[in-house]
mmCIF file of C-alpha atoms in Angstrom:
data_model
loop_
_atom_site.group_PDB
_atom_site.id
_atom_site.type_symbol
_atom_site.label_atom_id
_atom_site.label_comp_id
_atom_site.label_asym_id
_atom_site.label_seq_id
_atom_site.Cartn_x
_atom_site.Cartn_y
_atom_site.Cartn_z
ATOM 1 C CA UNK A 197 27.653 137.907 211.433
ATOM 2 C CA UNK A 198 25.772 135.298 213.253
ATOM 3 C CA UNK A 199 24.776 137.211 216.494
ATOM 4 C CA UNK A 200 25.592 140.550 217.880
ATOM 5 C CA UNK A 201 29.291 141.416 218.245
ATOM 6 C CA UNK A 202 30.825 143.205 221.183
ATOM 7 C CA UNK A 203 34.433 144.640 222.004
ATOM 8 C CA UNK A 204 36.064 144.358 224.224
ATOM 9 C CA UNK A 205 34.831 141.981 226.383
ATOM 10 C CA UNK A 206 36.546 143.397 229.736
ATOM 11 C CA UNK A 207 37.817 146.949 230.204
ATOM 12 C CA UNK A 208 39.284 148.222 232.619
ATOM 13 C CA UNK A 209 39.769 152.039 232.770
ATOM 14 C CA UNK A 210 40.660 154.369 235.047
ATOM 15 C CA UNK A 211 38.789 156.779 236.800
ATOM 16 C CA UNK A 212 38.471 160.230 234.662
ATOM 17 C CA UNK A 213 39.677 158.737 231.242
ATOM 18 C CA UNK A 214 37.259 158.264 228.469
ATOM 19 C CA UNK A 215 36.514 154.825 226.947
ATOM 20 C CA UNK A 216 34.484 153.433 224.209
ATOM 21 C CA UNK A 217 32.235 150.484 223.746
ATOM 22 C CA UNK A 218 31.672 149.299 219.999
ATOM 23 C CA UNK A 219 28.647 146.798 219.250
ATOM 24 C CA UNK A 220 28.429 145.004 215.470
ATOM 25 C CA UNK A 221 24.707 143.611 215.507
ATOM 26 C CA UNK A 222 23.303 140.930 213.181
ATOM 27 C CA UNK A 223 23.201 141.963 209.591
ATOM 28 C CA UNK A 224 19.902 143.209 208.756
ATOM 29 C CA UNK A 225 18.878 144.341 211.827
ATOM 30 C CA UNK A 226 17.898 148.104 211.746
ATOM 31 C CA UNK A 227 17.259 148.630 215.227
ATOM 32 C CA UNK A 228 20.283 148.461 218.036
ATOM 33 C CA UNK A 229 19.764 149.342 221.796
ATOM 34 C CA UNK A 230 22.252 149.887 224.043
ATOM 35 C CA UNK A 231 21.854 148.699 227.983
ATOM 36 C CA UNK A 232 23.654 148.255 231.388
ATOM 37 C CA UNK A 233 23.527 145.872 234.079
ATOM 38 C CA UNK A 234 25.089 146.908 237.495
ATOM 39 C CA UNK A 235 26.349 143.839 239.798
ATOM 40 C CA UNK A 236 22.955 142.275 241.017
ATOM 41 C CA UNK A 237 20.237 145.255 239.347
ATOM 42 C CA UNK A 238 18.519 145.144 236.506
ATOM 43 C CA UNK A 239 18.713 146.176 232.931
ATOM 44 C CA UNK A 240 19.261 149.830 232.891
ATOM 45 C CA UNK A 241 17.959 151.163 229.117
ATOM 46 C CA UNK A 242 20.609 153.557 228.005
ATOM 47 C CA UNK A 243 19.302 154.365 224.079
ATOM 48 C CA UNK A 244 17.654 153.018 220.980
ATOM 49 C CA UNK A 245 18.533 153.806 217.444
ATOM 50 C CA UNK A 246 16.177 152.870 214.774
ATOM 51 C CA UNK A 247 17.525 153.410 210.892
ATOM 52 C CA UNK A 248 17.505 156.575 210.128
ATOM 53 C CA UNK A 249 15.393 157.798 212.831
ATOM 54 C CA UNK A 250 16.761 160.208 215.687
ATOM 55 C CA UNK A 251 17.748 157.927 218.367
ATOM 56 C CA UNK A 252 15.698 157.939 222.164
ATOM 57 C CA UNK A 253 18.355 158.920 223.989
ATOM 58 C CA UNK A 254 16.273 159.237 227.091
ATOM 59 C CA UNK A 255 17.861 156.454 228.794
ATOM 60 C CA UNK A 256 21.693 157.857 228.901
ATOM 61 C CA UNK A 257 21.894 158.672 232.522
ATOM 62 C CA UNK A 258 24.562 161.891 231.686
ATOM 63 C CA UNK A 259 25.802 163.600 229.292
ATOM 64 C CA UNK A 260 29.329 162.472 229.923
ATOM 65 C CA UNK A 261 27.244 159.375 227.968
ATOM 66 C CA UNK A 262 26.664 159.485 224.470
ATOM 67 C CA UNK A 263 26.289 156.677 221.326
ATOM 68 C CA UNK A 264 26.678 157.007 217.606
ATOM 69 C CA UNK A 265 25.875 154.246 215.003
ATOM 70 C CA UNK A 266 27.520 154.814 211.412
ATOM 71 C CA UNK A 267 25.814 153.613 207.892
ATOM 72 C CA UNK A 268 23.021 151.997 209.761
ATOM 73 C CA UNK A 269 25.340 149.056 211.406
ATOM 74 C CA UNK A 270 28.274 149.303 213.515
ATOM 75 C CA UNK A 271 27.447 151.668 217.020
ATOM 76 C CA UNK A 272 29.789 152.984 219.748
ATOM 77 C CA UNK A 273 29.233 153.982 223.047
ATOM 78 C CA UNK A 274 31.386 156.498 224.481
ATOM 79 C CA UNK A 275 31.467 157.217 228.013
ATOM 80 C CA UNK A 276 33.693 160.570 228.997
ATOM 81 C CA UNK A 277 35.596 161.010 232.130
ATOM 82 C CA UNK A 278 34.321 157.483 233.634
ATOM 83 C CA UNK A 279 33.043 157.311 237.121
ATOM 84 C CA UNK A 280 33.282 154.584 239.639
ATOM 85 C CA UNK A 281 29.479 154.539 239.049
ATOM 86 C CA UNK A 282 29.664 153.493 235.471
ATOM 87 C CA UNK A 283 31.216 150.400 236.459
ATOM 88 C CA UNK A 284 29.038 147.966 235.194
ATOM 89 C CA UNK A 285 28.591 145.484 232.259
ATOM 90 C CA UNK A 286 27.509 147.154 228.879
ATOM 91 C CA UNK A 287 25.135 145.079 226.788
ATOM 92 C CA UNK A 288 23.832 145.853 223.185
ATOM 93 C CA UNK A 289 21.166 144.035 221.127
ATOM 94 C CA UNK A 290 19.455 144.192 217.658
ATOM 95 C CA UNK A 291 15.828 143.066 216.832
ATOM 96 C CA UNK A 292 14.940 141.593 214.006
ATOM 97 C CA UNK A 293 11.812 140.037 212.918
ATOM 98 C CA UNK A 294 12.052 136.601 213.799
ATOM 99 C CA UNK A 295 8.440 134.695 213.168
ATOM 100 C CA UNK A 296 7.025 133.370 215.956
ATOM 101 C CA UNK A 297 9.526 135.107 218.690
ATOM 102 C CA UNK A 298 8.129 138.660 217.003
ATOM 103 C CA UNK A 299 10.489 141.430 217.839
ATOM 104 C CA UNK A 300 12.573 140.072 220.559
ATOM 105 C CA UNK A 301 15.882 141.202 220.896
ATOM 106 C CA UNK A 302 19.425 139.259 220.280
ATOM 107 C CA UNK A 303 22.288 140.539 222.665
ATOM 108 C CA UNK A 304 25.974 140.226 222.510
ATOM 109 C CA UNK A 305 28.032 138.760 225.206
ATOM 110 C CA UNK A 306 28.665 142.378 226.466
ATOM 111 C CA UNK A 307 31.798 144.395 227.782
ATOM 112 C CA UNK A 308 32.350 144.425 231.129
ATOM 113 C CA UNK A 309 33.663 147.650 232.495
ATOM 114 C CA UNK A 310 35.631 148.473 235.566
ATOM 115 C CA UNK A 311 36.141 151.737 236.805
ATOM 116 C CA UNK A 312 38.922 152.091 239.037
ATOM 117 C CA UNK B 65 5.047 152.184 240.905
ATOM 118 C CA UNK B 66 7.588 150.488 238.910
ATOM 119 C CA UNK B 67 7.310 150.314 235.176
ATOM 120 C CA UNK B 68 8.187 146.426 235.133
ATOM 121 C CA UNK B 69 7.893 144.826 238.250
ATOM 122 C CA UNK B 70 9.279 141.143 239.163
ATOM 123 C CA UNK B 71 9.294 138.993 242.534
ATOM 124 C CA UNK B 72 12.936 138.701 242.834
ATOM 125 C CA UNK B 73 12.840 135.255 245.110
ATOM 126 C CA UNK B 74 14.717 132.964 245.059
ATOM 127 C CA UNK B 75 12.397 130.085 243.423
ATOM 128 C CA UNK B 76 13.565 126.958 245.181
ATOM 129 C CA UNK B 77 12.047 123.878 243.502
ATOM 130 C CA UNK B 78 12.729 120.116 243.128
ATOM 131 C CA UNK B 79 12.826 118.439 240.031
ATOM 132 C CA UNK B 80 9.339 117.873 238.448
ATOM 133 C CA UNK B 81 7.896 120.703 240.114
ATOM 134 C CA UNK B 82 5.521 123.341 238.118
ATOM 135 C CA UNK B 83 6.682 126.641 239.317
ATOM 136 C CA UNK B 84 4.679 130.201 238.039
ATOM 137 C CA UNK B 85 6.171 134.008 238.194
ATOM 138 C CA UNK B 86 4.283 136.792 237.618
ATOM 139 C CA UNK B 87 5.280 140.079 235.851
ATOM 140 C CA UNK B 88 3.428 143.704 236.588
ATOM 141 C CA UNK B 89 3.730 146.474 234.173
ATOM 142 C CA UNK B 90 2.524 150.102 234.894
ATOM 143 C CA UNK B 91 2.099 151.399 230.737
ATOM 144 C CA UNK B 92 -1.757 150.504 229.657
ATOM 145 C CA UNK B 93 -0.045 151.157 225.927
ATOM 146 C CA UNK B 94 2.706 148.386 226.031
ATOM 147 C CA UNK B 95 2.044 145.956 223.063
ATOM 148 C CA UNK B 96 4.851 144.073 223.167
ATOM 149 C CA UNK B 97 6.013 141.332 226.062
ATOM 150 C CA UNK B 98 8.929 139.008 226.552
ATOM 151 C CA UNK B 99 10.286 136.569 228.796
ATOM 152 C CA UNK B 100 14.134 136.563 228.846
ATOM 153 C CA UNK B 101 16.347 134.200 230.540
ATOM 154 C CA UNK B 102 19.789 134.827 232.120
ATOM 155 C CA UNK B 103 22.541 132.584 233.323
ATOM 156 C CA UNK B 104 24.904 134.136 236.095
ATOM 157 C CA UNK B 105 27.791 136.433 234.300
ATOM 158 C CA UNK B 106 26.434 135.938 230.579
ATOM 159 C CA UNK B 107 23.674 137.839 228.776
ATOM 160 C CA UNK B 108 19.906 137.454 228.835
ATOM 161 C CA UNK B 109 18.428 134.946 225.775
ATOM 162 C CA UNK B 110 14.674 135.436 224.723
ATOM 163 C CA UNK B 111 12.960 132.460 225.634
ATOM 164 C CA UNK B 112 9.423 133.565 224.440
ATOM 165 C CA UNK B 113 6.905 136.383 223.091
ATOM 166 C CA UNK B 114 3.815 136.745 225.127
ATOM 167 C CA UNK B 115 0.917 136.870 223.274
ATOM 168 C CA UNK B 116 -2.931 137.956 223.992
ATOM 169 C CA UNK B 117 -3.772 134.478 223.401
ATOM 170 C CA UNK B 118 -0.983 132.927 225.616
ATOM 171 C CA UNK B 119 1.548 131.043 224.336
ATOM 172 C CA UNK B 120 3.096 127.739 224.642
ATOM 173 C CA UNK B 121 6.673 126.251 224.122
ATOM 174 C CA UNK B 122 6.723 122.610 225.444
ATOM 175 C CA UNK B 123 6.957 122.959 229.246
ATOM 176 C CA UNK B 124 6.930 126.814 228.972
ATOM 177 C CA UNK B 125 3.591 128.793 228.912
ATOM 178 C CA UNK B 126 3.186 132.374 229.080
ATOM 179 C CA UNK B 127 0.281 134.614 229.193
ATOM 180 C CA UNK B 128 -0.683 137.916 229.337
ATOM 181 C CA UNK B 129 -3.674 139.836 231.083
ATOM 182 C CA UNK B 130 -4.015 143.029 229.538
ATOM 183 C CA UNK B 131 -6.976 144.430 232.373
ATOM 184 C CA UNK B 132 -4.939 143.615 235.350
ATOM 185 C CA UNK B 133 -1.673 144.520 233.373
ATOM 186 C CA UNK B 134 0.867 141.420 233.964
ATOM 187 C CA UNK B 135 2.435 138.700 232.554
ATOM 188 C CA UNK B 136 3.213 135.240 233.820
ATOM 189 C CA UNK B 137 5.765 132.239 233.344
ATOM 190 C CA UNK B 138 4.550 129.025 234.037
ATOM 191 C CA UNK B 139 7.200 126.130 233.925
ATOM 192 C CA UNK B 140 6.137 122.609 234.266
ATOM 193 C CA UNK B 141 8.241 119.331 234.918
ATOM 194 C CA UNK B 142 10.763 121.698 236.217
ATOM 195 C CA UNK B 143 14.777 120.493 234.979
ATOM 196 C CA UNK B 144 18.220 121.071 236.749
ATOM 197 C CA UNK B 145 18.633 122.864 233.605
ATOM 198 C CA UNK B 146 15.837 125.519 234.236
ATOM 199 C CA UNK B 147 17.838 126.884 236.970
ATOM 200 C CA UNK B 148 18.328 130.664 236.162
ATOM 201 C CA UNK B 149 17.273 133.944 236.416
ATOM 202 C CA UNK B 150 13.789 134.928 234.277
ATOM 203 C CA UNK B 151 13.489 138.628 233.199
ATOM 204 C CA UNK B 152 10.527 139.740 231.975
ATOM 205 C CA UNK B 153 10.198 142.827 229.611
ATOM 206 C CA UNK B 154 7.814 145.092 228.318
ATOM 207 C CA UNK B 155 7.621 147.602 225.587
ATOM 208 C CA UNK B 156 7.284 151.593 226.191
ATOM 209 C CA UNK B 157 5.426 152.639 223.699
ATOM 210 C CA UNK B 158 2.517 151.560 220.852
ATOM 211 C CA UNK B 159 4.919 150.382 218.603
ATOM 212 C CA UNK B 160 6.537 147.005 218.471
ATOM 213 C CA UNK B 161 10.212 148.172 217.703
ATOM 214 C CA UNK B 162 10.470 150.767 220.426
ATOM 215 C CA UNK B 163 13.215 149.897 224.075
ATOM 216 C CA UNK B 164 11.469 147.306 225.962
ATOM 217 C CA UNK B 165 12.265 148.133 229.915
ATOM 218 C CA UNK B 166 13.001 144.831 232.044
ATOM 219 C CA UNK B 167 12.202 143.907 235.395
ATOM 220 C CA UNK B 168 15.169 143.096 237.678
ATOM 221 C CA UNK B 169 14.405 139.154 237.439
ATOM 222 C CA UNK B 170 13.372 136.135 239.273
ATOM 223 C CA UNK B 171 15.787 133.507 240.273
ATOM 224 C CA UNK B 172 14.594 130.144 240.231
ATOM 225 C CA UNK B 173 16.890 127.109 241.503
ATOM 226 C CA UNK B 174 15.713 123.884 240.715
ATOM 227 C CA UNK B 175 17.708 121.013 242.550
ATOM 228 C CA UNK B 176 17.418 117.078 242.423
#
């Protein structure tokens, strides 16, 4: 597609189910990253996938927190038994070579997720 | 210290004005650097690379100085427009593909 794709756009979930965050990124990107944004903080790294390389998952903050991405493209986020904590909004981005703007990254509108 | 450290502000600045932010990172091996801007409730754009030369975008210049390890913004002839928040991020590692970390942001309001 044209830019990074994210769904949904609002969740709301309550507290102790599981929920899951899907990103699309542009086509031809090979690297995706995953981040957070808590009202008024930050961007909060969460992980990094690039091709077929093991992904730095050094960012998750739990392991109630973990992210797969399938042939290379499509990536979901899964976050187990949700917290009041993880209420935040869930951004994703690909990078892609893009001449003068080197390796910047393109996010998607996000998915805003409240825990409650 | 921080990894990515930002003056938070707020930036409050008529129209016209040149206005400058500043940027601190803490890893010597960072090789890559952004400015990012973000508009209340939607998702950060890149605005430019930062290079070792400095760069320039019309009335946006950025530069970078590797020995006292920061970045800066400058914005001339300041619009209404301009108003937003300015992230500025950083790379971890050597390589250019690997997570950039982001400072929490500068807001700058610009008003006529």
């Amino acid at each position: 597609g044209a830019g990074v794709s994210q769904s949904p756009s609002n969740k709301v979930t309550e507290k102790g189910k599981d929920v899951e965050l899907r990103c699309d990124p542009i086509s031809g990107h090979t690297a995706l990253y995953w981040y957070r944004q808590s009202l008024g903080q930050g961007l909060e790294f969460l992980i990094y996938f690039q091709g077929n390389s093991a992904p730095d998952k050094s960012g998750l903050p739990s392991d109630r927190f973990s992210a797969e991405r399938t042939g290379g493209s499509v990536s979901t986020l899964t976050i187990q038994r949700t917290q009041q904590e993880d209420s935040a909004v869930y951004l994703c981005a690909s990078t892609g070579y893009s001449g003068r703007l080197g390796y910047g990254y393109t996010f998607g509108s996000g998915t805003r997720l409240t825990v409650v | 210290r921080k990894e990515v450290e930002q003056d938070p502000g707020p930036f409050n600045v008529p129209e016209g004005a040149t206005v400058a932010f500043n940027c601190t990172y803490s890893n010597s091996a960072s090789q890559s650097f952004f400015w990012y801007r973000q508009d209340c409730r939607k998702e950060p754009k890149l605005l430019m690379s930062v290079y070792s030369s400095g760069n320039e975008d019309g009335r946006f210049t950025a530069q970078l100085n590797r020995a006292s390890q920061y970045i800066s913004l400058l914005i001339r002839d300041s619009k209404l427009s301009d108003s937003a928040t300015y992230l500025c991020a950083v790379n971890r590692g050597r390589q250019a593909g690997t997570a950039l970390i982001f400072g929490k942001g500068t807001t700058l309001s610009v008003s006529s």
